[in-house]
Amino acid sequence: RVPRWTKWSGTGPDMAQAEPGADEWTKGLHRAMLVRVGRAETRAVLHDDFDHFRLRLRHDGTAVVAAMSEMLRGPYSLCPRAGKELAQLAGRPLAGGAAGLSLRLQCTHQFELAALAMAASARGQDCHYELGVAVEDAERFSGWIARDGQRLLDCRIDHERFTAPESFAGQALGAGFTGWAAAQLAPDLAEAALLLRRGVILARARRHLPRLDALGHAPANGNCWVQQPATAEQARRHYGVVRDYSASGVPLGRDDED
């Protein structure tokens, strides 16, 4: 059954301009990612403090046939357009097929959800991840991630290096982490660790919200598709879309779970 996905126009009450409070950056990040695997189509959703979108991955059981996303909430006007870059996944194998494409030329979050949907499809298993990151100060964070209700990993980061768990101690948060996780961790734990690492990076970025709001469009730093120099100034900032799920947890509606 095709879910009743609500179209998001980037206008209306949610888009009213709002100034973040002085303590906005301390709220961390809270994210849910749900993947439902079907025989020919896998559906996935990502919902967190910054984004809410859904994805359809059509496949033949071995390779991707097509990938399409629908943005319900996001930071910039061109974020929905970035989802069209997922077309590059067509023809790639479900197992490991996302490797080799540049995250900088994709919407990072849509691409990572697509990669998770591909891996789940290759396994033939649904998955439901939840994660949270708490901010202690500008350089210290703690995080956790659970899969299908089972806690898999708790971590602490101090000045961009893991201090816990012990097996992660000293490992840098940035460059090299993906390769280290693939080489040193069991596949399920490596997948969870990479998702939690992304959550920590996003929690750190929350401190930049006032600067990004003042800029009014995407920064031209090349970090993702909308932030490329050719698109950044056309990617207008959406105001009032950031949520705080620290108390309630991330809600998934009926349409998300169908």
PDB file of N, CA and C in Angstrom, residues 31 46-53 71-75 79 107 109 202 241 245:
ATOM      1  N   ARG A  31      17.427  11.457  17.009  1.00  0.00           N
ATOM      2  CA  ARG A  31      17.138  10.988  15.657  1.00  0.00           C
ATOM      3  C   ARG A  31      16.526   9.597  15.684  1.00  0.00           C
ATOM      4  N   LEU A  46      13.706   9.179   7.966  1.00  0.00           N
ATOM      5  CA  LEU A  46      14.621   9.793   8.932  1.00  0.00           C
ATOM      6  C   LEU A  46      13.916  10.999   9.520  1.00  0.00           C
ATOM      7  N   HIS A  47      13.904  11.073  10.842  1.00  0.00           N
ATOM      8  CA  HIS A  47      13.262  12.183  11.546  1.00  0.00           C
ATOM      9  C   HIS A  47      14.162  12.569  12.708  1.00  0.00           C
ATOM     10  N   ASP A  48      14.548  13.842  12.757  1.00  0.00           N
ATOM     11  CA  ASP A  48      15.347  14.333  13.875  1.00  0.00           C
ATOM     12  C   ASP A  48      15.050  15.805  14.111  1.00  0.00           C
ATOM     13  N   ASP A  49      15.874  16.450  14.909  1.00  0.00           N
ATOM     14  CA  ASP A  49      15.653  17.850  15.264  1.00  0.00           C
ATOM     15  C   ASP A  49      15.733  18.781  14.062  1.00  0.00           C
ATOM     16  N   PHE A  50      16.473  18.372  13.026  1.00  0.00           N
ATOM     17  CA  PHE A  50      16.720  19.242  11.882  1.00  0.00           C
ATOM     18  C   PHE A  50      15.983  18.836  10.611  1.00  0.00           C
ATOM     19  N   ASP A  51      15.740  17.549  10.434  1.00  0.00           N
ATOM     20  CA  ASP A  51      15.225  17.040   9.165  1.00  0.00           C
ATOM     21  C   ASP A  51      14.099  16.038   9.383  1.00  0.00           C
ATOM     22  N   HIS A  52      13.269  15.905   8.358  1.00  0.00           N
ATOM     23  CA  HIS A  52      12.247  14.866   8.316  1.00  0.00           C
ATOM     24  C   HIS A  52      12.000  14.550   6.852  1.00  0.00           C
ATOM     25  N   PHE A  53      12.370  13.358   6.423  1.00  0.00           N
ATOM     26  CA  PHE A  53      12.123  12.978   5.043  1.00  0.00           C
ATOM     27  C   PHE A  53      11.925  11.477   4.948  1.00  0.00           C
ATOM     28  N   MET A  71      11.037  15.258   0.934  1.00  0.00           N
ATOM     29  CA  MET A  71      11.391  16.072   2.085  1.00  0.00           C
ATOM     30  C   MET A  71      10.146  16.681   2.706  1.00  0.00           C
ATOM     31  N   LEU A  72       9.990  16.483   4.007  1.00  0.00           N
ATOM     32  CA  LEU A  72       8.902  17.117   4.740  1.00  0.00           C
ATOM     33  C   LEU A  72       9.377  18.334   5.526  1.00  0.00           C
ATOM     34  N   ARG A  73      10.637  18.292   5.958  1.00  0.00           N
ATOM     35  CA  ARG A  73      11.195  19.415   6.727  1.00  0.00           C
ATOM     36  C   ARG A  73      12.704  19.388   6.552  1.00  0.00           C
ATOM     37  N   GLY A  74      13.271  20.558   6.298  1.00  0.00           N
ATOM     38  CA  GLY A  74      14.715  20.633   6.118  1.00  0.00           C
ATOM     39  C   GLY A  74      15.185  22.068   6.191  1.00  0.00           C
ATOM     40  N   PRO A  75      16.500  22.286   6.246  1.00  0.00           N
ATOM     41  CA  PRO A  75      17.024  23.624   6.515  1.00  0.00           C
ATOM     42  C   PRO A  75      17.043  24.576   5.329  1.00  0.00           C
ATOM     43  N   CYS A  79      17.039  21.597  -0.497  1.00  0.00           N
ATOM     44  CA  CYS A  79      17.254  20.255   0.053  1.00  0.00           C
ATOM     45  C   CYS A  79      16.417  19.202  -0.672  1.00  0.00           C
ATOM     46  N   CYS A 107      22.790  15.099  -0.751  1.00  0.00           N
ATOM     47  CA  CYS A 107      22.329  15.472   0.585  1.00  0.00           C
ATOM     48  C   CYS A 107      22.864  14.394   1.512  1.00  0.00           C
ATOM     49  N   HIS A 109      22.309  13.446   4.518  1.00  0.00           N
ATOM     50  CA  HIS A 109      21.385  12.664   5.336  1.00  0.00           C
ATOM     51  C   HIS A 109      20.506  11.759   4.472  1.00  0.00           C
ATOM     52  N   LEU A 202      26.344  16.326  13.990  1.00  0.00           N
ATOM     53  CA  LEU A 202      25.205  17.239  13.889  1.00  0.00           C
ATOM     54  C   LEU A 202      24.980  17.986  15.190  1.00  0.00           C
ATOM     55  N   VAL A 241      12.319  25.788  11.714  1.00  0.00           N
ATOM     56  CA  VAL A 241      12.100  24.364  11.432  1.00  0.00           C
ATOM     57  C   VAL A 241      12.842  23.446  12.398  1.00  0.00           C
ATOM     58  N   TYR A 245      13.677  17.610  20.617  1.00  0.00           N
ATOM     59  CA  TYR A 245      13.056  16.356  21.025  1.00  0.00           C
ATOM     60  C   TYR A 245      13.733  15.761  22.261  1.00  0.00           C
TER      61      TYR A 245
END
